[in-house]
mmCIF file of C-alpha atoms in Angstrom:
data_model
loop_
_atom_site.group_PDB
_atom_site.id
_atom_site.type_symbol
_atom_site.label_atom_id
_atom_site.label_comp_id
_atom_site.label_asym_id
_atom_site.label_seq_id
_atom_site.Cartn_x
_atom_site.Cartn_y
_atom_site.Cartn_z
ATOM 1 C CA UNK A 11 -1.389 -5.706 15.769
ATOM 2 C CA UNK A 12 1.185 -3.197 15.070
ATOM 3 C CA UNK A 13 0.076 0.390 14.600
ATOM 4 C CA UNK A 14 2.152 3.186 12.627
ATOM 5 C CA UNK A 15 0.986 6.542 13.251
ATOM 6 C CA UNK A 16 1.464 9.674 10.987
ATOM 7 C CA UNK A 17 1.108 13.454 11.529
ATOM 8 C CA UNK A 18 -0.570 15.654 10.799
ATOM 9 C CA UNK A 19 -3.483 13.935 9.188
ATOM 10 C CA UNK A 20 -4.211 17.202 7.572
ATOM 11 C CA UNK A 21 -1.969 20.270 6.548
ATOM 12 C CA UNK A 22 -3.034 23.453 4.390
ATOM 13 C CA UNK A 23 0.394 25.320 4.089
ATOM 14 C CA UNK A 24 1.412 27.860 1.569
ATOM 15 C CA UNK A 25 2.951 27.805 -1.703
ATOM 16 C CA UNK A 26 6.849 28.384 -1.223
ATOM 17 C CA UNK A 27 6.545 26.810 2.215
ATOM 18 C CA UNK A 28 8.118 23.702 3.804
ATOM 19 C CA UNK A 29 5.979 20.799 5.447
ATOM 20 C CA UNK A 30 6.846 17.925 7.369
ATOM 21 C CA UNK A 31 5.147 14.775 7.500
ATOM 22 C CA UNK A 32 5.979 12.523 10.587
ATOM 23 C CA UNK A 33 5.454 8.672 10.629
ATOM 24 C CA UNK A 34 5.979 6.814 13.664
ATOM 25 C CA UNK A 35 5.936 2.801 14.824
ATOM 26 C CA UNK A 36 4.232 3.030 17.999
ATOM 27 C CA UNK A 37 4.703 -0.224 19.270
ATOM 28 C CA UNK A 38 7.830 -2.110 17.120
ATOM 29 C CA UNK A 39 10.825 -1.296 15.779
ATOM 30 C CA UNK A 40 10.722 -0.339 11.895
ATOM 31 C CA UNK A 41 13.789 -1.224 9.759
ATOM 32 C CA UNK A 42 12.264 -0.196 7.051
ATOM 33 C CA UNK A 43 9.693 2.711 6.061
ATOM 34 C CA UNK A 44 8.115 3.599 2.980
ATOM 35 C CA UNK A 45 6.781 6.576 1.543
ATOM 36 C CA UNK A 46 3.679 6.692 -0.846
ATOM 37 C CA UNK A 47 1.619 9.309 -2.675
ATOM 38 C CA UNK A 48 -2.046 8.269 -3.865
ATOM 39 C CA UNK A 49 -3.600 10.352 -6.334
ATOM 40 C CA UNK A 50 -7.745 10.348 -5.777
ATOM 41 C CA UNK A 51 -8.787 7.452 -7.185
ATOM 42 C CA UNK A 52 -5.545 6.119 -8.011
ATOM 43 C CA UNK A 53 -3.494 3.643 -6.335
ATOM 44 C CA UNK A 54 -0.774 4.203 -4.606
ATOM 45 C CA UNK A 55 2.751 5.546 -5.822
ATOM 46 C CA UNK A 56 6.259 4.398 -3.945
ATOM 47 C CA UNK A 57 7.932 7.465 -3.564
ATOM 48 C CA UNK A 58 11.223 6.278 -1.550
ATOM 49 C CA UNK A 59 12.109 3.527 0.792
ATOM 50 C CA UNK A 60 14.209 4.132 4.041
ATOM 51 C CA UNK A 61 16.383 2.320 6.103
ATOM 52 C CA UNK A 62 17.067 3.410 9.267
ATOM 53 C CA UNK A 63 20.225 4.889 10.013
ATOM 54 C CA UNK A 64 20.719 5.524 5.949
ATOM 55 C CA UNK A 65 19.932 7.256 3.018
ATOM 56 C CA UNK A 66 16.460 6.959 1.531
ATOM 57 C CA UNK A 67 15.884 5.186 -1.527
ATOM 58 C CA UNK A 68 14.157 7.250 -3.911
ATOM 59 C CA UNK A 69 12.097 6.017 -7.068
ATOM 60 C CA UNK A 70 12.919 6.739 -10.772
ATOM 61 C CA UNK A 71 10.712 10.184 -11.016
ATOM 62 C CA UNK A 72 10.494 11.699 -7.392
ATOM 63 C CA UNK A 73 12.682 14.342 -6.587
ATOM 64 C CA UNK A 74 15.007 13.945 -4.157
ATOM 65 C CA UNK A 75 15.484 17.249 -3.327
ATOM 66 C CA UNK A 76 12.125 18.129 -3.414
ATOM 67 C CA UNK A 77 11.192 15.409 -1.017
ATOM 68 C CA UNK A 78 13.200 14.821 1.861
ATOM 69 C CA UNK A 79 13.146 11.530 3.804
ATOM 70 C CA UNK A 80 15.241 11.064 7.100
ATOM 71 C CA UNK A 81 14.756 7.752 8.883
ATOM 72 C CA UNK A 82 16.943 8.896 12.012
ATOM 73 C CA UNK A 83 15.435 6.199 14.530
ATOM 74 C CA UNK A 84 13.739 2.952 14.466
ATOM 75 C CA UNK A 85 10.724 4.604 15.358
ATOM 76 C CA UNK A 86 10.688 7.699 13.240
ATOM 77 C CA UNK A 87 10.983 8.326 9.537
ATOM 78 C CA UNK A 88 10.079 12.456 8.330
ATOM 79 C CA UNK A 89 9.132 13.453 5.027
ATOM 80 C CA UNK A 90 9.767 17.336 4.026
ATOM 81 C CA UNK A 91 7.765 18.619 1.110
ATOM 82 C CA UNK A 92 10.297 21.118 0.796
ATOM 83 C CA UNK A 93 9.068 24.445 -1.255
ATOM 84 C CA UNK A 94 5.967 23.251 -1.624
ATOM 85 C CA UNK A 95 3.636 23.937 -4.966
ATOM 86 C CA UNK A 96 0.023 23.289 -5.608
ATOM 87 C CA UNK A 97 1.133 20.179 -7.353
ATOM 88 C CA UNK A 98 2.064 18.930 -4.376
ATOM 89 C CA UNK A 99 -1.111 18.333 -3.193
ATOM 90 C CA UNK A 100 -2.045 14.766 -2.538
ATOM 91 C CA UNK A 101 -2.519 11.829 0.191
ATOM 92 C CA UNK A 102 0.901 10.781 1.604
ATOM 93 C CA UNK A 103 1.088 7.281 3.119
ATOM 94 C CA UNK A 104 3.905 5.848 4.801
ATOM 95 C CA UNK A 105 4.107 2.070 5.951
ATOM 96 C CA UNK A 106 6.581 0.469 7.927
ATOM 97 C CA UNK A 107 8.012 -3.334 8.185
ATOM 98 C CA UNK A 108 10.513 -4.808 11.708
ATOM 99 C CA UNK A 109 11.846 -7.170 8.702
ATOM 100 C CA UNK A 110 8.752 -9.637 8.209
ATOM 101 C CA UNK A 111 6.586 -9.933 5.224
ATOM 102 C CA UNK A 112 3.865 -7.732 7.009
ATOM 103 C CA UNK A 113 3.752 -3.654 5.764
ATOM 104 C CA UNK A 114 2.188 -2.049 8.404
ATOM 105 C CA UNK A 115 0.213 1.478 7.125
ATOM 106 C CA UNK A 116 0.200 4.663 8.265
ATOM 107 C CA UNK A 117 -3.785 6.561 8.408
ATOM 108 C CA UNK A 118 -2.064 9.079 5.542
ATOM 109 C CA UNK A 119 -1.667 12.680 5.835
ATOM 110 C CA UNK A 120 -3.646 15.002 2.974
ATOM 111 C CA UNK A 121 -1.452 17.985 1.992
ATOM 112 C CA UNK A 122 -3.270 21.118 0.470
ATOM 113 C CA UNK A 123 -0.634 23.657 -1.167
ATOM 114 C CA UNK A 124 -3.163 27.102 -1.832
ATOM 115 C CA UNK B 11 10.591 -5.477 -12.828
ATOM 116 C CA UNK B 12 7.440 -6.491 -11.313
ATOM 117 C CA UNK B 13 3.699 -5.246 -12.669
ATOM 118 C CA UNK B 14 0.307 -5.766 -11.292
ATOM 119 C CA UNK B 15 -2.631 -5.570 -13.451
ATOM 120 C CA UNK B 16 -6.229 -5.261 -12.165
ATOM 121 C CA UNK B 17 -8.630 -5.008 -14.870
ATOM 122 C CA UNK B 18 -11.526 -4.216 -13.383
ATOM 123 C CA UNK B 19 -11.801 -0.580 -12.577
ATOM 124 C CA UNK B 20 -15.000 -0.908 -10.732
ATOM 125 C CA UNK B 21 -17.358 -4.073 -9.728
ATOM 126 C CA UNK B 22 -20.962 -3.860 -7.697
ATOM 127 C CA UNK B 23 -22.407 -7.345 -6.351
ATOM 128 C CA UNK B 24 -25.583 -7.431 -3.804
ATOM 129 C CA UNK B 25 -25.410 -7.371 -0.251
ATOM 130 C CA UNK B 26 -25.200 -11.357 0.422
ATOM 131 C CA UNK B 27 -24.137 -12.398 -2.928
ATOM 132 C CA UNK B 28 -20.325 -13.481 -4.017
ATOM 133 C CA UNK B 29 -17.777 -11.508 -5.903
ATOM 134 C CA UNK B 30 -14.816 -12.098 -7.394
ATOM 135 C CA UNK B 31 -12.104 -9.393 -8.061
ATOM 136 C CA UNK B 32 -9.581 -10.551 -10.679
ATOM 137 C CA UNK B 33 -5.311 -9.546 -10.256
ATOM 138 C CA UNK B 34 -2.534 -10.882 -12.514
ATOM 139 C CA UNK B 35 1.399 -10.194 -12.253
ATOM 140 C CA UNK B 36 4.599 -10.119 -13.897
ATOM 141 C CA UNK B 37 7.897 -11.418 -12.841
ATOM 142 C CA UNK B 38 10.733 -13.131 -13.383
ATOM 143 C CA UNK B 39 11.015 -14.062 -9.843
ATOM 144 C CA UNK B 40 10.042 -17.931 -7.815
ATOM 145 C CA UNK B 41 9.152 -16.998 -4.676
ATOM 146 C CA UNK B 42 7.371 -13.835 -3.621
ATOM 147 C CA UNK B 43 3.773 -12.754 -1.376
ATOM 148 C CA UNK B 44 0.918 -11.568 -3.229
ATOM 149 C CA UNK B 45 -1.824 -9.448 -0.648
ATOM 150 C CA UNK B 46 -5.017 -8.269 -1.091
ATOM 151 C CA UNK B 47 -5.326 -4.655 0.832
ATOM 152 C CA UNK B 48 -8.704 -3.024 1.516
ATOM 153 C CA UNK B 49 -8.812 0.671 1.818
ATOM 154 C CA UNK B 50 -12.123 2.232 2.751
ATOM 155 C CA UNK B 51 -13.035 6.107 2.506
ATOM 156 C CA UNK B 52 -11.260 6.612 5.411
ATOM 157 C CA UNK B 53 -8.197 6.068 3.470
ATOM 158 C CA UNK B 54 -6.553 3.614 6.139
ATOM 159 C CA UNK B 55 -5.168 0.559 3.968
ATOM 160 C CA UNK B 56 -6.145 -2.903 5.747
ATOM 161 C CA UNK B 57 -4.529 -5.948 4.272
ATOM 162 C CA UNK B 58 -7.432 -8.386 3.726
ATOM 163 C CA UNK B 59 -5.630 -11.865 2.680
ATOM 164 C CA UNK B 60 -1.602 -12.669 1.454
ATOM 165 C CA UNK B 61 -0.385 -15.488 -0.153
ATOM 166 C CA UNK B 62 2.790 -16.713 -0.513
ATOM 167 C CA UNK B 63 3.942 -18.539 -3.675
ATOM 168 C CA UNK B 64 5.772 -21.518 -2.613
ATOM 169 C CA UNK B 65 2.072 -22.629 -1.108
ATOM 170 C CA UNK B 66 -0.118 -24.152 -3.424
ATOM 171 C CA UNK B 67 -3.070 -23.955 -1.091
ATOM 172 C CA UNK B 68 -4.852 -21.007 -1.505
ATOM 173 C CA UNK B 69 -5.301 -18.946 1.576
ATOM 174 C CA UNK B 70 -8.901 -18.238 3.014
ATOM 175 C CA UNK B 71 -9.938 -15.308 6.204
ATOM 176 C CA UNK B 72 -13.252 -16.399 7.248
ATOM 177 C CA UNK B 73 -15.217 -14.595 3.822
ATOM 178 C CA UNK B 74 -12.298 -13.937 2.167
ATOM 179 C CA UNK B 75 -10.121 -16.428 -0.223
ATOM 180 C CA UNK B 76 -8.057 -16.672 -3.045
ATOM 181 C CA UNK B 77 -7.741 -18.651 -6.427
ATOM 182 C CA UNK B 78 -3.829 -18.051 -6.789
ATOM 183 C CA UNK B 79 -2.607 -19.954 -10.014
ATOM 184 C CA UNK B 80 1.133 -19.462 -10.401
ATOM 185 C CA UNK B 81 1.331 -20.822 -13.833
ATOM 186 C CA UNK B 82 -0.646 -18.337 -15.236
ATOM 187 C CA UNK B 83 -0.148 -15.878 -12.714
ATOM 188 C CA UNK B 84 -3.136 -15.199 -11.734
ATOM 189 C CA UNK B 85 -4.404 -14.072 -7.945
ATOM 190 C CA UNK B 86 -8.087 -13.689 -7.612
ATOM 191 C CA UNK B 87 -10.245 -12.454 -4.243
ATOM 192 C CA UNK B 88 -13.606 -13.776 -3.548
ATOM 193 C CA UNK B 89 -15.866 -12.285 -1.371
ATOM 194 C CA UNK B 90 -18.776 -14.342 0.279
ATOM 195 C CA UNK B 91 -21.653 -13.046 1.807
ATOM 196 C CA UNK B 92 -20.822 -9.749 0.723
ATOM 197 C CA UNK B 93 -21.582 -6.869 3.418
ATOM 198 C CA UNK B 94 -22.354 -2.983 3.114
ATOM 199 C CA UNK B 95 -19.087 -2.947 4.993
ATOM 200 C CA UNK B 96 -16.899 -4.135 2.187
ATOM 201 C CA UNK B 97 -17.099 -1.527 0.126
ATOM 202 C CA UNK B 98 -13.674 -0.153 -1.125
ATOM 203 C CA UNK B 99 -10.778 0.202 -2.601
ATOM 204 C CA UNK B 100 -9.245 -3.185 -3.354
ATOM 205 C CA UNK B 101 -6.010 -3.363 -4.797
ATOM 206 C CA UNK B 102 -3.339 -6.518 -5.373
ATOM 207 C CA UNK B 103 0.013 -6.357 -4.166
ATOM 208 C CA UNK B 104 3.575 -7.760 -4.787
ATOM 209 C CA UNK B 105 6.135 -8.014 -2.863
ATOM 210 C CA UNK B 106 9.533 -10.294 -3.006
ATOM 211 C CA UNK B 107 10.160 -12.976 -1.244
ATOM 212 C CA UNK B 108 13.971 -11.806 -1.126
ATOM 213 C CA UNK B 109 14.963 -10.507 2.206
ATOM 214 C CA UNK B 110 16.747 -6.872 2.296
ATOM 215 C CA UNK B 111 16.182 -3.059 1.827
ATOM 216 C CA UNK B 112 13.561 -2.298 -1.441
ATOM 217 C CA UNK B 113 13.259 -6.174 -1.724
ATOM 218 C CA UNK B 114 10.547 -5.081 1.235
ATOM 219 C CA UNK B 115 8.634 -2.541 -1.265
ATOM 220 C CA UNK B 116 5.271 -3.490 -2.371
ATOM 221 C CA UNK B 117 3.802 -3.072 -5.645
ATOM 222 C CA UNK B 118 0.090 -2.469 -6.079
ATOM 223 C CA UNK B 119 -2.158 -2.921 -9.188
ATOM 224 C CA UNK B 120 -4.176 0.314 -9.746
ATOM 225 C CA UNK B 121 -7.497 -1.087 -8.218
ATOM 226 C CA UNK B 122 -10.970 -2.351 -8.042
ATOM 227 C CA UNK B 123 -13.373 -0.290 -6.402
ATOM 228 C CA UNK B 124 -16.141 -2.588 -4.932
ATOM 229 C CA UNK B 125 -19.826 -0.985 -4.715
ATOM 230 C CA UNK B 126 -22.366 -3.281 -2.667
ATOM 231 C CA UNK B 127 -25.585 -2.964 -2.962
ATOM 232 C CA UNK B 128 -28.114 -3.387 -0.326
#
């Protein structure tokens, strides 16, 4: 099956600092990619939705300057965590789609602002 | 705008035995996909089962089935011959059956988490 890929799977920055999360379709071409934040024990939270060549899509709530989303090739979509606070801290999960029904997932990355 | 409701924040069932996690939606909407996604403490979400609306047969993987009613929009997973290795997450999806940009985005019920037994 199709495999996404995101990295780091783990990233301990500083507060005030920028991160980026990368999210890659390994072996398809992703039209669209999504971007998700999951809360322990919670489900998951759309944050944005990205086309490629075009602005994200961001949900009612998320910040789009705060959260930066560039989907610059079929293959790549980044998320930037950009001045990043302790409340930041969560699982990100991105998924991508080549247009089908199937969302393919992304293992998550797990962001610790100190 | 579309909502998922699990109702069952937690469930346990013996190794062996049968369980049945319950989902209902909201929308306005003919055609769409429900799923069924597993995600295990390693946090990787595996889709378990989907269903698409316009079928009225339920779908079944091997343990796994459904009891989708569309009139009372309901979407329930059953679990046969439950194993140590399906214990999770479990959380119902939505998704439109309308092709095009956040048509694509999924929309998840907050959860079941499924303890088996041994």
């Amino acid at each position: 099956g199709a495999v996404v890929s995101q990295h780091p799977s783990w990233v301990i920055c500083k507060s005030g600092t920028s991160v980026k999360i990368e999210c890659r379709s390994l072996d398809f071409q992703a039209t669209t990619m999504f971007w998700y934040r999951q809360f322990p024990k919670q489900s998951l939270m759309l944050m944005a939705t990205s086309n490629e060549g075009s602005k994200a899509t961001y949900e009612q709530g998320v910040e789009k300057d705060k959260f930066l989303i560039n989907h610059a090739s079929l293959t790549l979509s980044t998320l930037t965590v950009t001045s990043a606070h302790p409340e930041d801290s969560s699982f990100y999960i991105c998924s991508a789609t080549g247009g089908g029904w199937t969302q393919y997932f992304g293992p998550g990355t797990r962001l610790l602002v100190l | 705008a579309q909502t998922v409701t699990q109702s069952q924040p937690e469930m346990s069932v013996q190794e062996a035995e049968t369980v049945t996690l319950s989902c209902t939606y909201d929308t306005s909407e003919s055609d769409y996909y429900l799923f069924w996604y597993k995600q295990p403490p390693s946090r990787q979400m595996i889709l378990v089962i989907r269903q698409e609306a316009y079928k009225q047969q339920n779908a079944t993987e091997n343990r796994f089935s459904v009891n989708f009613q569309k009139a009372a929009k309901s979407f329930s997973l059953k679990i046969s011959d439950s194993q140590l290795g399906d214990a999770a997450m479990y959380f119902c999806a939505y998704r439109s059956a309308f092709l095009g940009g956040s048509n694509y985005k999924l929309t998840f019920g907050k959860g079941t988490l499924l303890t088996v037994n041994p």
